[in-house]
Amino acid sequence: MMSQEKHEFFESMGHLGLTYGDVRTVPGPMDPPAPDMPWQEFFEQPPLPAPDISSHLTKDIVLSVPLISAAMDRVTEAKMAIAMAKLGGLGVIHYVMGVEEQKEAARKVKVNLNGVIEEPVSFRPDRTVRSVLEEKARRDDVDYWTFLVTDDENRLTGLLTERDFRFAKCDLDQLISNIMTPLEDITSAPAGTVPEDAYAFMARHKKTMLPLVDRDGRVAGLYILSDVERLLEGNPENYSLDKAGSLLTAIAVPSSRRAIERIEACRKYIDIVVIDSAHGDSSYAFKTYEMIREIAPELQIISPNISSHVSARMWAQRGVDAIKVGQGGGSICTTRVETGIGIPQITAVYQCAAQAEKYDVPIIADGGVSKNGDLAVVTAAGAHTVMLGNMLAGTEEAPGKDEWVDGRRIKEYRGMGSDAVFSEREEAVLRYSSDPSKKPIPEGVSGYVPYKGSVARVVSDMVKGLQQGLRYCGKRTLVEHRASTQLIMGTGNALNEARPHDLL
Ligand code: XMP
């Protein structure tokens, strides 16, 4: 079979539904070469930088890395959402927790980066090194090592940095007042110092942090050099930021009136809200959408999950900011087994994208990704961004403890419609049933995934795989890739051929 342009390819498939593994992208000429190849042998000019994989998350928001961590209780709370936004992607904080808990998670993400940190983390001087290290390990919003030491009146008395902790390991029971930089050696600036002056001050004194104090010596804020540089230089690390320079923050809410209290509670910390429902083409979901639009018109709203082109058109016509595609294809889903529904994911993404693009609404492909190479395939089929559960579960930043079983380090991963979640959280039951006492049929399972280390490493491999996939297809941007990369269908033999084979 000849490879074909995307529309022709899917038209020719008729009623055949295709998913990951069935479809591959077709290579094309790579020009110019990749920067890590020996280009000097043939070319005078250095090659262009790596392919640009930035992509619209919603109508108004572009991510530099088109990856989103799923709104699941073993995938995304504050720690994961902070990490994903700092990697150029996004994390959606799940809602199977109390309203106040979700608000606190959203707050942690929003205040993680600042021009000036208004309430820096500080400790009293009589704390031991051990207790500070333990508190740091417990807190999911503290991914840094700079702390202030203050007295009971919040007056600055000292400063702790990573270097202080490194040299304090020999005696964890000593007080932090022993290891801190004392007040007389700290360079501080007056409350109200603006970032430009803070930068000049830090440069002059060669300091990477600058506490602000009022006339009485009370802490009024803290500048960190990297934050100030980001503000002044325009986000060189490609973090996902809002207009004020804080991390983009997203929460999931139920597809019901209960969404409203969450939005009201979290509103000042969030930019994006995801209506979370396994069946997004429902009057509940549409009503929820209308209510959110009315009370919080500044938020970008992402539709709940759908998979048919008719549902995609319904959402696009209503003006939603992004459409999430995927029903029953996730690694922990049993929806298709229990109910018989299900459009295989690559076909669903293509068909929904073909409708949504008429209205300029981006598509999020949700569920089913199990290999780095799946990203290039699903974006070629029409997805703008990809939501990941399994691939990011098991990382250090995912909620839950890792454990050792039979010599393997593992972490729990479970469907939000699984018995395990239903029995712990009423909110999860309400996702499927209006009466919490009537437990719905589970549409998910729970299990374990290997411990994967830091999410930065996992995402970095995915980014490299996607960029290399674009190079193979001769595309310099994800936009070009989505528009014109050709697709071809493989057989079961082709799938075997694609994997390592014939080895002892
Ligand atoms: P992956 O394959 O990345 O899929 O692990 C994650 C996505 O699966 C969806 N999800 C569920 N679907 N029953 C379902 O049918 C469930 O219990 C369930 N929990 C999560 C969700 O869309 C997620 O992003």
Short mmCIF file of C-alpha atoms in Angstrom, two decimals, residues 201-408:
data_model
loop_
_atom_site.label_atom_id
_atom_site.label_comp_id
_atom_site.label_asym_id
_atom_site.label_seq_id
_atom_site.Cartn_x
_atom_site.Cartn_y
_atom_site.Cartn_z
CA PHE A 201 22.14 44.80 43.49
CA MET A 202 22.74 41.04 43.13
CA ALA A 203 25.17 41.58 40.27
CA ARG A 204 27.12 44.18 42.26
CA HIS A 205 27.37 41.95 45.34
CA LYS A 206 27.65 38.67 43.35
CA LYS A 207 24.69 37.17 45.22
CA THR A 208 22.24 34.56 43.93
CA MET A 209 19.56 35.56 46.43
CA LEU A 210 18.43 38.78 48.00
CA PRO A 211 16.16 38.97 51.05
CA LEU A 212 14.04 42.11 51.39
CA VAL A 213 13.51 43.54 54.86
CA ASP A 214 11.47 46.40 56.25
CA ARG A 215 12.78 49.07 58.62
CA ASP A 216 12.40 46.79 61.61
CA GLY A 217 14.34 43.99 59.97
CA ARG A 218 11.21 41.93 59.28
CA VAL A 219 11.21 39.79 56.15
CA ALA A 220 9.27 41.42 53.32
CA GLY A 221 10.25 39.04 50.50
CA LEU A 222 13.03 37.19 48.76
CA TYR A 223 14.47 37.45 45.28
CA ILE A 224 16.18 34.44 43.68
CA LEU A 225 18.58 35.29 40.86
CA SER A 226 17.16 32.73 38.41
CA ASP A 227 13.62 34.13 38.93
CA VAL A 228 14.81 37.69 38.41
CA GLU A 229 16.78 36.69 35.28
CA ARG A 230 13.70 34.95 33.90
CA LEU A 231 11.64 38.07 34.45
CA LEU A 232 14.20 40.31 32.79
CA GLU A 233 15.32 37.96 30.01
CA GLY A 234 11.93 36.58 28.99
CA ASN A 235 11.76 32.94 30.09
CA PRO A 236 14.94 31.41 28.60
CA GLU A 237 14.16 27.97 30.10
CA ASN A 238 10.80 27.82 28.28
CA TYR A 239 8.79 27.24 31.43
CA SER A 240 5.02 27.26 30.96
CA LEU A 241 4.18 30.68 32.37
CA ASP A 242 1.20 32.97 32.67
CA LYS A 243 1.42 36.64 31.73
CA ALA A 244 2.67 37.57 35.21
CA GLY A 245 5.56 35.08 35.04
CA SER A 246 4.07 32.42 37.37
CA LEU A 247 3.66 28.78 36.39
CA LEU A 248 0.56 27.90 34.37
CA THR A 249 -1.84 26.09 36.65
CA ALA A 250 -4.68 23.75 35.71
CA ILE A 251 -7.27 21.87 37.75
CA ALA A 252 -9.83 19.24 36.89
CA VAL A 253 -13.40 19.69 38.09
CA PRO A 254 -16.40 17.38 38.05
CA SER A 255 -18.93 17.58 35.26
CA SER A 256 -21.69 18.89 37.52
CA ARG A 257 -22.74 21.85 39.62
CA ARG A 258 -20.08 20.83 42.15
CA ALA A 259 -17.51 22.25 39.72
CA ILE A 260 -18.49 25.75 40.72
CA GLU A 261 -17.34 25.67 44.36
CA ARG A 262 -13.96 24.39 43.18
CA ILE A 263 -13.61 27.13 40.63
CA GLU A 264 -14.63 29.78 43.10
CA ALA A 265 -12.10 28.44 45.63
CA CYS A 266 -9.21 28.02 43.18
CA ARG A 267 -9.93 30.82 40.74
CA LYS A 268 -7.16 33.20 41.72
CA TYR A 269 -4.53 30.48 41.30
CA ILE A 270 -5.60 28.84 38.03
CA ASP A 271 -5.49 29.54 34.31
CA ILE A 272 -7.07 26.40 32.92
CA VAL A 273 -9.93 24.18 33.97
CA VAL A 274 -10.55 20.68 32.65
CA ILE A 275 -14.08 19.35 32.89
CA ASP A 276 -13.42 15.78 33.90
CA SER A 277 -15.83 13.17 32.65
CA ALA A 278 -15.48 9.87 30.86
CA HIS A 279 -18.53 10.74 28.73
CA GLY A 280 -18.08 14.28 27.54
CA ASP A 281 -20.98 14.39 25.12
CA SER A 282 -23.62 14.88 27.78
CA SER A 283 -26.03 17.60 28.79
CA TYR A 284 -24.37 17.64 32.27
CA ALA A 285 -21.05 18.50 30.70
CA PHE A 286 -22.51 21.21 28.46
CA LYS A 287 -24.34 22.77 31.39
CA THR A 288 -21.17 22.65 33.51
CA TYR A 289 -19.29 24.35 30.69
CA GLU A 290 -21.84 27.14 30.40
CA MET A 291 -21.77 27.76 34.16
CA ILE A 292 -17.98 27.96 34.23
CA ARG A 293 -17.89 30.33 31.25
CA GLU A 294 -20.36 32.56 32.94
CA ILE A 295 -18.71 32.79 36.35
CA ALA A 296 -15.06 32.71 35.22
CA PRO A 297 -14.77 34.01 31.66
CA GLU A 298 -11.00 34.53 32.07
CA LEU A 299 -10.31 30.76 32.33
CA GLN A 300 -9.43 28.52 29.41
CA ILE A 301 -11.81 25.57 29.46
CA ILE A 302 -10.99 22.08 28.21
CA SER A 303 -13.80 19.71 27.30
CA PRO A 304 -14.31 16.35 28.97
CA ASN A 305 -13.42 13.21 27.04
CA ILE A 306 -15.11 12.40 23.76
CA SER A 307 -14.09 10.29 20.78
CA SER A 308 -16.62 10.77 17.98
CA HIS A 309 -16.43 13.50 15.38
CA VAL A 310 -20.05 14.47 16.11
CA SER A 311 -19.18 15.15 19.76
CA ALA A 312 -16.09 17.10 18.68
CA ARG A 313 -18.25 19.32 16.49
CA MET A 314 -20.71 19.91 19.35
CA TRP A 315 -17.90 21.11 21.63
CA ALA A 316 -16.14 23.15 18.96
CA GLN A 317 -19.38 24.92 18.09
CA ARG A 318 -19.91 25.79 21.75
CA GLY A 319 -16.59 27.62 21.74
CA VAL A 320 -14.60 25.42 24.12
CA ASP A 321 -10.85 26.20 24.22
CA ALA A 322 -9.57 22.66 23.65
CA ILE A 323 -11.14 19.25 23.09
CA LYS A 324 -9.89 16.18 24.93
CA VAL A 325 -10.15 12.99 22.88
CA GLY A 326 -9.98 9.48 24.30
CA GLN A 327 -12.54 7.06 25.68
CA GLY A 328 -11.48 3.74 27.10
CA GLY A 329 -8.02 3.58 25.53
CA GLY A 330 -6.04 4.31 28.70
CA SER A 331 -3.77 1.67 30.19
CA ILE A 332 -5.97 1.29 33.29
CA CYS A 333 -9.35 1.63 31.51
CA THR A 334 -11.98 -1.07 31.33
CA THR A 335 -14.72 1.15 29.87
CA ARG A 336 -14.59 -0.62 26.52
CA VAL A 337 -14.61 -4.06 28.13
CA GLU A 338 -17.59 -3.23 30.35
CA THR A 339 -19.65 -1.21 27.89
CA GLY A 340 -18.64 -2.18 24.38
CA ILE A 341 -18.05 1.42 23.27
CA GLY A 342 -14.82 2.71 21.89
CA ILE A 343 -13.28 4.33 18.86
CA PRO A 344 -9.63 3.30 18.62
CA GLN A 345 -7.50 6.27 19.54
CA ILE A 346 -5.64 7.24 16.35
CA THR A 347 -8.85 7.18 14.32
CA ALA A 348 -10.69 9.08 17.08
CA VAL A 349 -8.01 11.76 17.18
CA TYR A 350 -8.01 12.15 13.41
CA GLN A 351 -11.80 12.34 13.13
CA CYS A 352 -12.19 14.80 16.01
CA ALA A 353 -9.28 16.95 14.79
CA ALA A 354 -10.78 17.11 11.30
CA GLN A 355 -13.93 18.66 12.83
CA ALA A 356 -12.21 20.83 15.45
CA GLU A 357 -9.79 22.45 13.00
CA LYS A 358 -12.73 24.07 11.21
CA TYR A 359 -13.26 26.04 14.42
CA ASP A 360 -9.56 26.43 15.33
CA VAL A 361 -9.93 24.33 18.47
CA PRO A 362 -6.84 22.34 19.51
CA ILE A 363 -7.07 18.61 20.26
CA ILE A 364 -5.60 16.86 23.31
CA ALA A 365 -5.05 13.13 22.76
CA ASP A 366 -5.72 11.46 26.12
CA GLY A 367 -4.76 7.89 27.03
CA GLY A 368 -3.08 4.91 25.45
CA VAL A 369 0.43 6.25 24.90
CA SER A 370 2.94 3.58 25.84
CA LYS A 371 6.00 4.35 23.69
CA ASN A 372 7.88 7.55 22.96
CA GLY A 373 7.24 6.97 19.24
CA ASP A 374 3.47 7.14 19.81
CA LEU A 375 3.82 10.91 20.22
CA ALA A 376 4.93 11.50 16.63
CA VAL A 377 2.14 9.25 15.33
CA VAL A 378 -0.72 10.82 17.29
CA THR A 379 0.39 14.38 16.51
CA ALA A 380 0.64 13.50 12.80
CA ALA A 381 -2.94 12.21 13.09
CA GLY A 382 -4.07 15.63 14.38
CA ALA A 383 -3.35 16.00 18.11
CA HIS A 384 -1.88 19.30 19.30
CA THR A 385 -0.90 17.99 22.73
CA VAL A 386 -0.91 14.62 24.49
CA MET A 387 -2.12 13.70 27.97
CA LEU A 388 -0.17 10.98 29.77
CA GLY A 389 -1.08 8.78 32.72
CA ASN A 390 0.92 5.58 32.70
CA MET A 391 4.05 7.09 31.14
CA LEU A 392 4.40 9.55 34.05
CA ALA A 393 3.01 7.36 36.86
CA GLY A 394 5.89 5.79 38.77
CA THR A 395 8.05 8.90 38.56
CA GLU A 396 9.37 10.54 41.68
CA GLU A 397 6.96 13.47 41.26
CA ALA A 398 3.83 11.28 41.02
CA PRO A 399 1.88 11.05 44.31
CA GLY A 400 2.26 7.83 46.28
CA LYS A 401 5.15 5.92 47.78
CA ASP A 402 7.41 3.59 45.89
CA GLU A 403 7.95 0.09 47.25
CA TRP A 404 10.15 -2.90 46.62
CA VAL A 405 8.42 -6.14 45.58
CA ASP A 406 10.43 -9.21 44.50
CA GLY A 407 13.49 -7.08 43.88
CA ARG A 408 11.64 -4.54 41.74
#
